[in-house]
């Protein structure tokens, strides 16, 4: 695309130059708030824009985490899809991109494609010179790659501006609104601040009393030459010098592999290579590389992947404060077909239940060599998931305190047509190997767990229920609320497959005649209720273990006190805290929750709660959101997979909501139940879960227990003076009691936001506060 010469003059237009054109109205001029009345809201600029380069800047506050905006330009032949620019947008995040107008044009801006309220906080078109625009294009295309300097040299120069612009424009055409464009900005703005410069790294190393040695294990087979060189270069470029590179070639048929490996072995004495005479697959090749290793630790690296230059330094630095660590892992991202970094996975600290559901530790995995040798190295027969099998066999030899997570992206996983980084479906044998590795792990523990595949890369671990099954006491506090209460109770009775259980309704000064009549009907064995519900009540066997009963709590509302009062009178060895406005969807919900609650190392078990419109209300609690805690993935569609499929699998969380919480009675009593003195209404469930963590238990959330929570998603906040004062006091209690823990959720990540529930990147990383780099 040859750009026409233009007359340069200062030119910038802002949000005041926009007018509402179609399906959009302004609702608040001062705060720039608008409402989209349909799925095609449009603004138009009041004046035409001359030909040239412009930087487009947009900042929207949206009711959803992200959307896509479009800027159309009409140079006289009308608007079309061919004459538009795509802009991925994140709520509350400034989005920027270059646009080019080939001639004077009318401008239309579409901020989103759905109805609802939004605020257009910033809109600006700023004129740029051709030189400045091309420099920006070069930086954007190359600035976030591990080999950025080389890529800049190879990018087409001004003589081929059409190709250059086409590559730049494809970035925005291919990206998801919530994905790579935001990540590239994060790399540019945040990551560089988290990693000390090389000189600083050298200075820090001189102060260390221990310089751990690393053996980087790389099995190779017919590797693409460019990818193999990039992999080996990334090890040689490590800023931490105390490493050796142990390569085992698994009888490659392509001659360039041997030539490249011999070249690198001759170049650096730390590179050690063995050539296998026969192909034995990746487990055998990995063991051959392991036999070459002499370091204290071994690091696993695939033959076409890339380490960050500071990877081994960051691991060594983290080990300075955890010298007993046996396993170290980091965050990771991927390299797309063009070598751009994308799809970052910011991981939690050690989370066993998530690990049983997916191999989230994966890369970068660093193990004590002695531990790996002790368990016999890699096992044949598990090729494709040999690293997962290795990890699972290490677990029985580890304490949780010996697993160390470095919350930095230290590993770049290359996407290729056959790589599992593009999806486990590319290697079905790897999925089967992973399932067998998991089943083998559980069988060795003798815990009776059955493993099944949810989809490639995701697994369900079904824990056994004992016989006879324990009695579960479901505690349902209520004050009036006949409509929701009756729906709650009847859904439990009609749909729950688990037995035995009892329902304890705690009446807290109800006055509604319909509610009182309903409770009276329950007290009289269901008289006057719908026949099938009455039959279900009677089936509970009132002479021995009444299925439904009513307790009266004639005191001012105190959620904690009400539940403690009922728990003391419950008959079950398992307690369920159940809000009166939930409705059972999945018949096996209680079976699933009890399976986990009976595990000796688990305390609280939470369920998947949906709003009546099918959007997500609860998928576990993240500490620190909003200053105390918030529900993860809130408002996403109930069918969403969530952050790296988190909504599809059982995983550990710091806390779960008391709207549907199952826990063993012994644990409830051990930690003192709910705090009825200082947390009578809010955060008592979060506080209870944190007390359980302090007592050495873990908390679990499961998607296989699904209920509707009829809490209104638009109900607003309590604004009464007394209620506000109480809420603020309870916030203060939580902050004083739990302090920094609220800002460092071990099952979240310090690189993720505490201002939203969508697992998006934080504007400012908290990694430095955790002592890494």
XYZ file of C-alpha atoms in Angstrom:
773
model
C 0.000 0.000 0.000
C 1.698 3.205 -1.141
C 0.673 6.138 1.000
C -0.225 9.400 -0.754
C 1.717 12.498 0.243
C -0.241 14.552 2.754
C -0.014 18.005 4.194
C 0.933 17.669 7.858
C -0.806 19.817 10.403
C -1.724 19.196 14.037
C -5.002 17.362 14.181
C -6.756 15.471 16.954
C -10.428 14.845 17.617
C -11.993 13.632 20.840
C -15.202 12.281 22.304
C -16.930 15.667 22.013
C -16.732 15.334 18.236
C -18.873 12.193 18.313
C -22.634 12.248 17.903
C -25.126 9.453 18.554
C -26.174 8.100 15.171
C -27.983 4.786 15.541
C -29.320 2.610 18.410
C -27.490 4.621 21.069
C -28.602 7.411 23.421
C -26.680 9.480 25.939
C -27.998 9.022 29.479
C -25.517 11.138 31.455
C -23.505 13.884 29.772
C -21.218 14.580 32.727
C -20.073 10.957 33.083
C -20.280 10.167 29.347
C -22.738 7.363 29.927
C -24.746 5.844 27.081
C -27.189 3.037 26.463
C -27.085 0.800 23.406
C -30.693 0.193 22.334
C -29.853 -2.697 19.999
C -26.966 -4.817 18.753
C -25.689 -2.170 16.312
C -24.984 1.071 18.242
C -23.162 3.677 16.164
C -21.443 7.025 16.665
C -20.335 9.335 13.859
C -17.719 12.052 13.781
C -19.154 15.476 13.135
C -16.477 16.292 10.557
C -14.584 14.522 7.839
C -10.991 13.439 8.443
C -8.174 14.080 5.935
C -6.117 11.218 4.505
C -3.218 9.988 6.592
C -2.105 7.940 9.576
C -3.862 8.208 12.946
C -3.604 6.639 16.374
C -7.036 5.551 17.593
C -7.510 5.486 21.392
C -10.648 4.181 23.094
C -11.551 3.574 26.738
C -14.956 2.104 27.614
C -16.473 0.946 30.872
C -18.612 -2.027 29.938
C -21.065 -4.335 31.740
C -19.037 -7.274 30.364
C -15.286 -7.941 30.560
C -14.635 -7.333 26.866
C -16.074 -6.698 23.424
C -14.977 -5.689 19.937
C -15.229 -2.166 18.539
C -15.074 -1.198 14.871
C -14.117 2.015 13.116
C -15.609 2.377 9.603
C -14.404 4.919 7.046
C -16.270 6.110 3.948
C -14.166 7.814 1.297
C -17.145 8.384 -1.025
C -18.191 4.908 -2.106
C -20.105 4.049 1.055
C -19.328 1.950 4.128
C -18.345 -1.703 3.844
C -16.740 -4.479 5.854
C -13.613 -4.035 3.734
C -13.284 -0.449 4.962
C -13.225 -0.896 8.690
C -10.688 -1.407 11.468
C -11.176 -3.864 14.317
C -10.302 -2.923 17.894
C -10.473 -5.484 20.741
C -11.703 -3.680 23.855
C -11.468 -4.490 27.568
C -13.638 -2.798 30.125
C -11.654 -0.075 31.891
C -8.558 -0.615 29.733
C -7.245 1.911 27.202
C -7.078 0.292 23.745
C -4.906 1.725 20.982
C -4.173 0.948 17.359
C -3.050 2.655 14.168
C -5.480 3.341 11.330
C -4.851 4.688 7.854
C -7.271 6.732 5.778
C -6.420 6.558 2.053
C -8.483 9.687 1.324
C -10.673 12.198 3.122
C -13.326 10.144 4.875
C -16.407 10.152 7.026
C -15.904 8.160 10.254
C -18.304 5.847 12.075
C -17.482 4.154 15.391
C -19.350 1.062 16.657
C -18.428 0.554 20.340
C -20.013 -2.889 20.846
C -22.537 -5.355 19.416
C -25.017 -5.786 22.266
C -27.659 -3.881 24.198
C -26.898 -2.304 27.550
C -25.349 0.613 29.375
C -21.734 1.668 28.922
C -19.514 4.695 29.470
C -17.319 6.070 26.689
C -14.618 7.589 28.871
C -12.141 8.333 26.110
C -12.161 8.504 22.324
C -9.388 10.175 20.366
C -7.974 10.199 16.856
C -4.464 11.673 16.812
C -2.652 12.505 13.569
C 0.764 10.834 13.109
C 3.540 11.248 10.578
C 4.301 8.381 8.244
C 7.688 7.849 9.942
C 6.206 7.683 13.426
C 3.484 5.313 12.252
C 5.940 2.924 10.627
C 8.123 2.937 13.737
C 5.071 2.039 15.788
C 4.229 -0.802 13.399
C 7.762 -2.211 13.710
C 7.640 -2.084 17.499
C 4.257 -3.760 17.623
C 5.227 -6.568 15.282
C 8.557 -7.371 16.897
C 8.703 -5.856 20.349
C 7.181 -8.742 22.291
C 9.088 -11.636 20.715
C 11.974 -13.376 22.472
C 14.164 -12.679 19.399
C 12.870 -9.121 18.898
C 16.128 -7.559 17.683
C 16.552 -10.123 14.898
C 12.900 -9.832 13.896
C 13.108 -6.037 13.609
C 15.996 -6.441 11.180
C 14.016 -8.892 9.078
C 10.780 -6.895 8.905
C 10.109 -5.213 5.540
C 11.206 -1.607 5.378
C 9.374 1.384 3.896
C 9.757 0.040 0.358
C 7.290 -2.702 1.252
C 4.837 -0.784 3.392
C 1.865 -2.742 2.075
C 3.226 -6.032 3.465
C 4.188 -4.370 6.719
C 0.763 -2.836 7.212
C -0.979 -6.072 6.283
C 0.892 -7.938 9.021
C 0.087 -5.240 11.561
C -3.612 -5.190 10.653
C -3.822 -8.992 10.944
C -2.844 -8.707 14.597
C -6.136 -7.000 15.351
C -8.148 -9.090 12.893
C -7.085 -12.364 14.524
C -7.078 -11.497 18.198
C -9.807 -12.079 20.743
C -10.898 -8.985 22.685
C -9.662 -10.387 25.974
C -6.509 -12.016 24.722
C -3.247 -11.196 23.049
C -3.458 -7.465 22.403
C -3.930 -6.851 26.104
C -1.122 -9.261 26.905
C 1.308 -7.483 24.591
C 0.550 -4.232 26.340
C 1.117 -5.991 29.658
C 4.496 -7.311 28.492
C 5.514 -3.840 27.396
C 4.261 -2.041 30.488
C 4.621 -4.563 33.325
C 6.857 -7.534 32.651
C 9.999 -5.479 32.126
C 9.521 -4.003 35.597
C 9.409 -7.445 37.194
C 12.754 -8.665 35.847
C 16.024 -7.008 36.926
C 18.481 -5.966 34.237
C 21.363 -8.357 33.589
C 23.824 -6.250 35.584
C 21.454 -6.236 38.531
C 21.063 -10.004 38.268
C 24.845 -10.461 38.395
C 25.064 -8.213 41.430
C 22.375 -10.181 43.229
C 24.088 -13.493 42.479
C 27.295 -12.312 44.194
C 25.339 -12.069 47.458
C 23.911 -15.576 47.345
C 25.476 -18.233 49.551
C 24.135 -21.000 47.308
C 24.312 -21.206 43.524
C 22.140 -24.174 42.549
C 23.072 -26.029 39.370
C 20.545 -26.940 36.685
C 20.549 -29.680 34.088
C 18.177 -28.759 31.251
C 16.816 -31.971 29.677
C 15.916 -31.797 25.970
C 14.822 -34.912 24.046
C 14.891 -34.274 20.279
C 13.468 -36.032 17.242
C 13.375 -34.645 13.696
C 13.010 -31.118 15.047
C 12.480 -28.193 12.679
C 15.937 -26.588 12.340
C 14.774 -23.035 13.096
C 12.848 -24.151 16.160
C 15.702 -26.330 17.399
C 18.190 -23.478 17.137
C 15.809 -21.118 18.935
C 15.394 -23.677 21.716
C 19.138 -24.217 22.178
C 19.874 -20.496 21.881
C 17.414 -19.766 24.670
C 19.432 -21.979 27.034
C 22.809 -20.589 26.013
C 21.418 -17.060 26.464
C 20.503 -17.672 30.115
C 21.696 -14.867 32.374
C 22.294 -17.454 35.114
C 25.484 -19.342 34.171
C 25.333 -22.475 36.325
C 23.607 -24.860 33.927
C 24.280 -27.744 31.605
C 22.220 -28.680 28.564
C 21.605 -32.428 28.328
C 20.255 -33.445 24.905
C 19.209 -36.925 23.853
C 18.400 -37.336 20.183
C 15.930 -40.188 19.668
C 17.402 -41.505 16.393
C 16.285 -38.576 14.215
C 15.946 -39.367 10.516
C 16.644 -35.800 9.376
C 20.424 -35.226 9.116
C 20.279 -31.551 10.059
C 19.414 -32.480 13.665
C 22.758 -34.208 14.304
C 24.643 -31.413 12.553
C 23.014 -28.730 14.678
C 23.500 -30.631 17.933
C 27.171 -31.300 17.200
C 27.641 -27.640 16.302
C 26.254 -26.484 19.655
C 28.201 -29.107 21.608
C 31.404 -27.849 20.009
C 30.465 -24.246 20.744
C 29.837 -24.583 24.498
C 31.265 -27.233 26.820
C 28.095 -27.112 28.931
C 26.163 -28.693 26.047
C 26.176 -32.494 26.295
C 24.626 -34.715 23.633
C 23.869 -38.407 23.262
C 22.594 -39.939 20.013
C 20.354 -42.958 20.512
C 20.792 -45.787 18.036
C 17.096 -46.713 18.037
C 13.946 -44.652 18.424
C 12.433 -45.354 21.839
C 9.972 -42.456 22.040
C 10.037 -39.497 24.350
C 10.164 -41.266 27.728
C 13.236 -43.289 26.724
C 14.901 -40.217 25.211
C 14.157 -38.187 28.354
C 15.796 -40.897 30.482
C 18.833 -40.817 28.211
C 19.069 -37.050 28.753
C 18.609 -37.599 32.493
C 21.566 -40.011 32.507
C 23.773 -37.140 31.288
C 22.676 -34.815 34.090
C 24.908 -33.870 37.034
C 23.081 -30.779 38.335
C 21.176 -30.496 41.607
C 18.007 -29.831 39.628
C 16.703 -30.964 36.269
C 14.558 -28.662 34.127
C 12.317 -30.072 31.403
C 12.379 -28.318 28.022
C 10.675 -29.471 24.826
C 12.843 -29.404 21.705
C 10.881 -26.643 19.951
C 10.088 -24.415 22.938
C 11.949 -21.420 24.350
C 13.066 -20.336 27.808
C 12.923 -16.684 28.840
C 16.501 -15.345 29.210
C 16.022 -14.899 32.959
C 14.293 -18.255 33.539
C 17.017 -20.065 35.486
C 17.960 -16.893 37.346
C 14.365 -16.478 38.535
C 14.222 -20.102 39.695
C 17.570 -19.832 41.478
C 16.489 -16.604 43.161
C 13.229 -18.143 44.368
C 15.178 -21.098 45.774
C 17.257 -18.808 47.969
C 14.338 -18.495 50.380
C 13.120 -22.100 49.934
C 16.207 -24.267 49.987
C 14.194 -27.376 50.811
C 12.073 -27.091 47.646
C 11.869 -30.268 45.591
C 9.738 -28.990 42.722
C 9.655 -25.514 41.152
C 7.344 -24.349 38.390
C 6.530 -21.066 36.670
C 3.853 -19.341 34.646
C 3.964 -19.843 30.891
C 2.694 -18.548 27.578
C 2.694 -19.645 23.949
C 4.353 -18.634 20.699
C 1.989 -18.448 17.752
C 2.867 -19.328 14.166
C 4.517 -15.918 13.738
C 6.515 -16.263 16.941
C 4.394 -13.762 18.883
C 3.816 -14.381 22.561
C 0.167 -15.069 23.380
C -2.211 -16.995 25.625
C -0.448 -16.531 28.985
C -1.293 -18.927 31.798
C -0.852 -17.239 35.168
C -1.081 -20.153 37.547
C -1.974 -20.648 41.207
C 0.398 -21.917 43.845
C 0.299 -25.647 44.538
C -3.325 -26.755 44.071
C -3.638 -30.570 44.144
C -7.242 -30.773 42.975
C -6.552 -28.576 39.964
C -3.504 -30.730 39.249
C -5.720 -33.839 39.289
C -7.999 -32.090 36.784
C -5.320 -30.775 34.406
C -1.535 -30.701 34.262
C -1.342 -27.013 35.068
C 2.222 -27.237 36.434
C 3.608 -28.452 33.102
C 6.144 -25.752 32.070
C 8.585 -24.660 33.384
C 8.994 -27.754 35.593
C 12.200 -27.987 37.660
C 12.792 -31.050 39.878
C 15.443 -32.145 42.345
C 17.509 -34.612 40.376
C 17.788 -36.945 43.352
C 13.975 -37.100 43.599
C 13.598 -37.929 39.909
C 16.236 -40.642 40.126
C 14.646 -42.058 43.282
C 11.306 -42.694 41.575
C 12.991 -44.248 38.547
C 12.885 -41.387 36.075
C 10.387 -41.374 33.213
C 8.112 -44.395 32.671
C 7.722 -46.045 29.307
C 4.131 -46.505 28.223
C 3.137 -42.967 29.206
C 4.642 -41.200 26.195
C 2.887 -37.945 25.433
C 2.130 -37.391 29.123
C 5.419 -38.643 30.534
C 5.990 -35.368 32.381
C 2.518 -35.561 34.002
C 3.221 -39.148 35.043
C 6.601 -38.090 36.460
C 4.987 -35.291 38.435
C 2.247 -37.510 39.855
C 4.776 -40.115 40.960
C 6.780 -37.395 42.715
C 3.788 -36.145 44.739
C 3.800 -38.890 47.425
C 7.392 -37.919 48.211
C 6.620 -34.209 48.629
C 5.074 -31.949 51.226
C 3.048 -29.028 49.883
C 5.693 -26.692 51.335
C 8.301 -28.259 49.041
C 6.465 -27.195 45.872
C 7.476 -23.685 44.822
C 5.658 -21.510 42.278
C 7.464 -18.607 40.588
C 4.721 -16.253 39.297
C 6.622 -15.120 36.204
C 6.338 -16.215 32.580
C 9.583 -18.160 32.183
C 8.587 -20.588 29.429
C 7.298 -19.982 25.908
C 5.440 -23.004 24.521
C 5.455 -23.119 20.740
C 2.169 -23.710 18.967
C 2.445 -26.041 15.986
C -0.027 -28.059 13.964
C 0.643 -31.212 16.032
C 1.522 -29.643 19.390
C -0.626 -30.181 22.456
C -0.283 -26.434 23.025
C -2.870 -26.025 20.253
C -5.187 -28.463 21.959
C -4.932 -31.935 23.404
C -7.049 -33.331 20.576
C -3.912 -33.272 18.429
C -2.530 -36.160 20.524
C -5.254 -38.537 21.643
C -2.660 -40.971 22.916
C -1.419 -38.259 25.298
C -4.901 -37.928 26.791
C -5.140 -41.664 27.381
C -1.652 -41.704 28.884
C -2.593 -38.856 31.233
C -5.753 -40.646 32.354
C -3.788 -43.813 33.047
C -1.128 -41.843 34.917
C -3.802 -40.285 37.133
C -5.517 -43.613 37.736
C -2.177 -45.191 38.582
C -1.479 -42.404 41.069
C -4.796 -42.866 42.865
C -4.562 -46.655 42.775
C -1.169 -46.463 44.463
C -2.746 -44.396 47.243
C -5.550 -46.935 47.685
C -8.186 -44.206 47.875
C -10.706 -45.726 45.454
C -10.844 -42.765 43.067
C -12.121 -43.309 39.532
C -10.663 -41.108 36.777
C -12.513 -40.205 33.593
C -11.848 -37.827 30.695
C -14.003 -34.694 30.467
C -12.282 -33.742 27.228
C -8.674 -34.024 26.086
C -6.516 -32.432 28.783
C -9.305 -32.242 31.393
C -10.072 -35.005 33.868
C -12.625 -35.791 36.534
C -11.634 -37.553 39.733
C -14.649 -39.193 41.354
C -14.033 -39.944 45.024
C -15.843 -42.885 46.653
C -18.762 -42.683 49.073
C -18.651 -45.032 52.072
C -21.369 -47.490 52.964
C -23.383 -46.784 54.930
C -23.406 -43.200 53.796
C -23.270 -40.478 56.442
C -26.335 -38.428 57.335
C -26.140 -34.896 55.929
C -27.912 -32.060 57.739
C -28.906 -29.257 55.329
C -29.425 -26.016 57.264
C -31.762 -23.521 55.576
C -32.271 -20.205 57.431
C -35.331 -18.179 56.400
C -37.401 -15.199 57.336
C -40.611 -15.119 55.315
C -39.784 -15.566 51.596
C -42.379 -18.236 50.911
C -41.840 -18.249 47.136
C -38.091 -18.867 47.216
C -38.168 -21.072 50.310
C -40.781 -23.456 48.927
C -38.920 -23.693 45.611
C -35.680 -24.413 47.474
C -37.092 -27.148 49.718
C -39.131 -28.830 47.032
C -36.237 -28.864 44.565
C -34.044 -30.558 47.172
C -36.674 -33.182 47.980
C -37.676 -33.857 44.372
C -34.272 -33.867 42.705
C -31.637 -34.949 45.239
C -30.412 -38.510 44.717
C -28.209 -38.640 47.804
C -29.516 -40.334 50.933
C -29.718 -40.054 53.893
C -30.150 -36.363 54.610
C -32.286 -34.103 56.745
C -33.408 -30.538 56.088
C -33.415 -28.143 59.037
C -35.354 -24.972 58.272
C -34.489 -22.257 60.789
C -37.353 -19.780 61.039
C -36.016 -16.362 62.031
C -39.154 -14.469 63.128
C -41.258 -14.988 60.002
C -44.534 -13.011 59.886
C -45.773 -13.752 56.353
C -48.976 -15.879 56.626
C -48.055 -18.011 53.595
C -44.630 -18.749 55.024
C -46.037 -19.583 58.457
C -48.624 -21.891 56.911
C -45.928 -23.593 54.857
C -43.748 -24.144 57.921
C -46.731 -25.413 59.882
C -47.463 -27.860 57.078
C -43.917 -29.175 57.321
C -44.217 -29.553 61.099
C -47.341 -31.629 60.581
C -45.604 -34.051 58.210
C -46.429 -32.142 55.071
C -50.205 -31.796 55.537
C -51.728 -29.464 52.939
C -48.641 -29.507 50.697
C -48.496 -30.823 47.152
C -49.055 -34.601 47.208
C -45.731 -35.689 45.757
C -43.812 -33.408 48.143
C -45.841 -34.685 51.086
C -45.056 -38.249 50.008
C -41.363 -37.405 49.772
C -41.399 -35.908 53.286
C -43.077 -38.994 54.687
C -40.521 -41.215 52.983
C -37.890 -39.761 55.286
C -39.156 -41.853 58.196
C -40.086 -39.369 60.940
C -39.809 -41.949 63.736
C -36.037 -42.235 63.299
C -34.537 -39.436 61.183
C -37.027 -36.780 60.148
C -36.273 -35.602 56.646
C -37.527 -32.052 57.152
C -37.993 -30.195 60.433
C -38.336 -26.597 61.563
C -36.415 -24.809 64.331
C -37.437 -21.397 65.665
C -34.754 -18.753 66.184
C -36.512 -15.865 67.885
C -33.701 -13.292 67.879
C -32.576 -10.462 65.570
C -31.089 -11.610 62.264
C -27.528 -12.909 62.585
C -26.613 -15.340 59.817
C -23.658 -16.769 61.715
C -25.606 -17.287 64.933
C -28.520 -18.907 63.089
C -26.287 -21.493 61.436
C -24.333 -22.169 64.623
C -27.639 -22.652 66.484
C -28.865 -25.180 63.907
C -25.527 -26.972 63.636
C -25.596 -27.667 67.376
C -28.962 -29.431 66.984
C -28.223 -31.205 63.702
C -28.034 -34.983 63.637
C -25.699 -35.357 60.661
C -21.951 -35.889 60.638
C -21.892 -33.683 57.525
C -23.372 -30.182 57.479
C -24.685 -28.257 54.487
C -25.216 -24.494 54.697
C -27.947 -23.719 52.179
C -29.525 -20.360 51.362
C -33.320 -20.324 51.175
C -33.147 -18.867 47.649
C -31.226 -21.654 45.911
C -32.787 -24.288 43.655
C -31.255 -27.657 42.839
C -30.499 -28.342 39.167
C -28.243 -31.423 39.108
C -29.682 -34.451 40.942
C -26.224 -35.644 41.988
C -25.240 -32.296 43.533
C -25.112 -33.574 47.109
C -23.408 -36.850 46.182
C -20.659 -34.810 44.517
C -20.204 -32.368 47.384
C -20.197 -35.074 50.053
C -17.624 -37.119 48.093
C -15.162 -34.259 48.491
C -16.219 -33.195 51.987
C -15.415 -36.671 53.339
C -11.796 -36.452 52.172
C -9.662 -36.009 55.314
C -7.618 -33.148 53.827
C -10.657 -31.173 52.570
C -12.866 -28.830 54.600
C -15.344 -26.694 52.654
C -16.875 -27.741 49.344
C -18.633 -25.198 47.141
C -21.042 -25.568 44.234
C -21.600 -23.950 40.856
C -24.347 -21.353 41.325
C -26.162 -19.697 38.438
C -28.425 -16.683 38.252
C -31.941 -17.423 36.959
C -30.890 -16.092 33.529
C -28.194 -18.790 33.308
C -25.187 -16.556 33.974
C -22.645 -17.475 36.606
C -23.115 -16.276 40.182
C -20.489 -18.322 42.036
C -17.490 -20.409 40.999
C -15.390 -20.016 44.095
C -14.132 -16.939 45.892
C -10.975 -14.955 45.079
C -9.427 -13.105 47.995
C -8.688 -9.407 47.634
C -11.270 -8.522 44.995
C -13.041 -5.374 46.126
C -10.757 -5.148 49.153
C -11.902 -8.400 50.804
C -13.187 -11.063 48.402
C -15.295 -11.597 45.285
C -16.789 -14.411 43.226
C -14.622 -15.552 40.342
C -15.978 -15.498 36.778
C -19.135 -13.732 37.948
C -21.703 -12.912 35.219
C -20.085 -15.113 32.571
C -22.484 -17.422 30.708
C -23.078 -20.577 32.693
C -21.730 -22.658 29.812
C -18.371 -20.845 29.767
C -15.183 -22.827 30.261
C -13.612 -20.025 32.273
C -9.935 -19.222 32.714
C -8.037 -22.170 31.225
C -11.126 -24.375 31.644
C -11.347 -23.645 35.363
C -15.158 -23.722 35.265
C -15.209 -27.261 33.884
C -13.099 -28.960 36.537
C -12.818 -29.495 40.267
C -10.190 -27.164 41.708
C -8.967 -25.627 44.939
C -10.090 -22.189 46.068
C -9.422 -20.169 49.186
C -13.126 -19.826 49.965
C -16.623 -20.679 48.767
C -19.933 -19.001 49.394
C -22.129 -20.049 52.305
C -25.117 -20.091 49.947
C -24.281 -23.754 49.238
C -21.424 -25.067 51.372
C -20.840 -28.624 52.619
C -18.380 -29.453 55.413
C -17.829 -32.222 57.956
C -19.271 -31.434 61.373
C -15.923 -32.175 63.068
C -14.223 -29.490 60.969
C -17.028 -27.003 61.609
C -16.657 -27.486 65.361
C -12.853 -27.587 65.252
C -12.586 -24.050 63.851
C -15.440 -22.669 65.940
C -18.153 -22.390 63.301
C -19.157 -19.001 61.921
C -18.187 -15.762 63.662
C -21.457 -14.527 65.143
C -19.842 -11.709 67.127
C -18.060 -9.667 64.457
C -19.379 -11.096 61.165
C -23.104 -11.408 61.607
C -24.032 -10.825 57.949
C -21.163 -10.429 55.473
C -17.944 -12.408 54.918
C -18.635 -14.987 57.629
C -18.349 -17.737 54.997
C -15.020 -16.395 53.716
C -13.724 -16.072 57.267
C -14.833 -19.635 58.035
C -13.061 -20.981 54.947
C -9.869 -19.140 55.861
C -9.992 -20.594 59.362
C -10.171 -24.013 57.740
C -7.102 -23.225 55.624
C -5.269 -22.148 58.759
C -6.170 -25.469 60.355
C -4.384 -27.285 57.516
C -7.326 -28.191 55.276
C -8.017 -27.322 51.653
C -11.250 -25.999 50.166
C -12.707 -27.266 46.906
C -15.117 -25.993 44.259
C -16.863 -28.403 41.907
C -18.823 -27.738 38.698
C -20.625 -31.065 39.073
C -22.945 -29.698 41.772
C -25.113 -27.134 40.023
C -27.828 -24.971 41.563
C -29.665 -21.760 40.728
C -29.246 -18.876 43.162
C -32.279 -16.609 42.934
C -30.345 -13.654 44.297
C -30.962 -10.700 41.967
C -27.916 -9.659 39.952
C -29.279 -6.073 39.796
C -30.411 -5.640 43.389
C -27.802 -2.979 44.212
C -26.057 -2.367 47.535
C -27.511 -1.785 50.961
C -27.396 1.974 51.363
C -29.074 2.451 54.716
C -26.828 4.203 57.241
C -26.973 1.379 59.777
C -26.377 -1.323 57.182
C -23.524 0.590 55.603
C -21.878 1.029 58.985
C -22.259 -2.671 59.720
C -20.846 -3.660 56.332
C -17.869 -1.336 56.717
C -17.190 -2.737 60.179
C -17.231 -6.277 58.802
C -14.855 -5.279 55.998
C -12.530 -3.817 58.606
C -12.753 -6.983 60.677
C -11.686 -9.075 57.705
C -8.834 -6.750 56.797
C -7.526 -6.597 60.352
C -7.907 -10.339 60.896
C -6.455 -11.589 57.636
C -4.243 -8.675 56.577
C -1.947 -9.299 53.618
C -3.494 -12.694 53.000
C -6.420 -10.975 51.314
C -4.049 -9.603 48.674
C -2.174 -12.864 48.061
C -4.674 -15.610 47.333
C -2.562 -18.769 46.813
C -5.102 -20.140 44.338
C -5.043 -16.994 42.189
C -1.980 -15.168 40.805
C -0.380 -11.795 41.644
C -0.349 -10.881 37.936
C -4.168 -11.020 37.780
C -6.569 -8.223 38.648
C -8.217 -7.560 42.002
C -10.672 -5.060 40.524
C -12.739 -7.504 38.433
C -13.793 -11.136 38.695
C -12.775 -12.121 35.138
C -9.156 -13.303 35.603
C -7.893 -10.439 33.456
C -4.390 -9.055 33.847
C -3.655 -6.639 36.665
C -2.786 -3.061 35.804
C 0.090 -3.364 38.270
C 1.546 -6.761 39.099
C 1.957 -7.738 42.754
C 4.822 -10.139 42.007
C 7.398 -7.844 43.564
C 5.476 -7.968 46.827
C 5.907 -11.745 46.805
C 9.680 -11.544 46.720
C 10.318 -12.812 43.175
C 12.835 -10.984 40.970
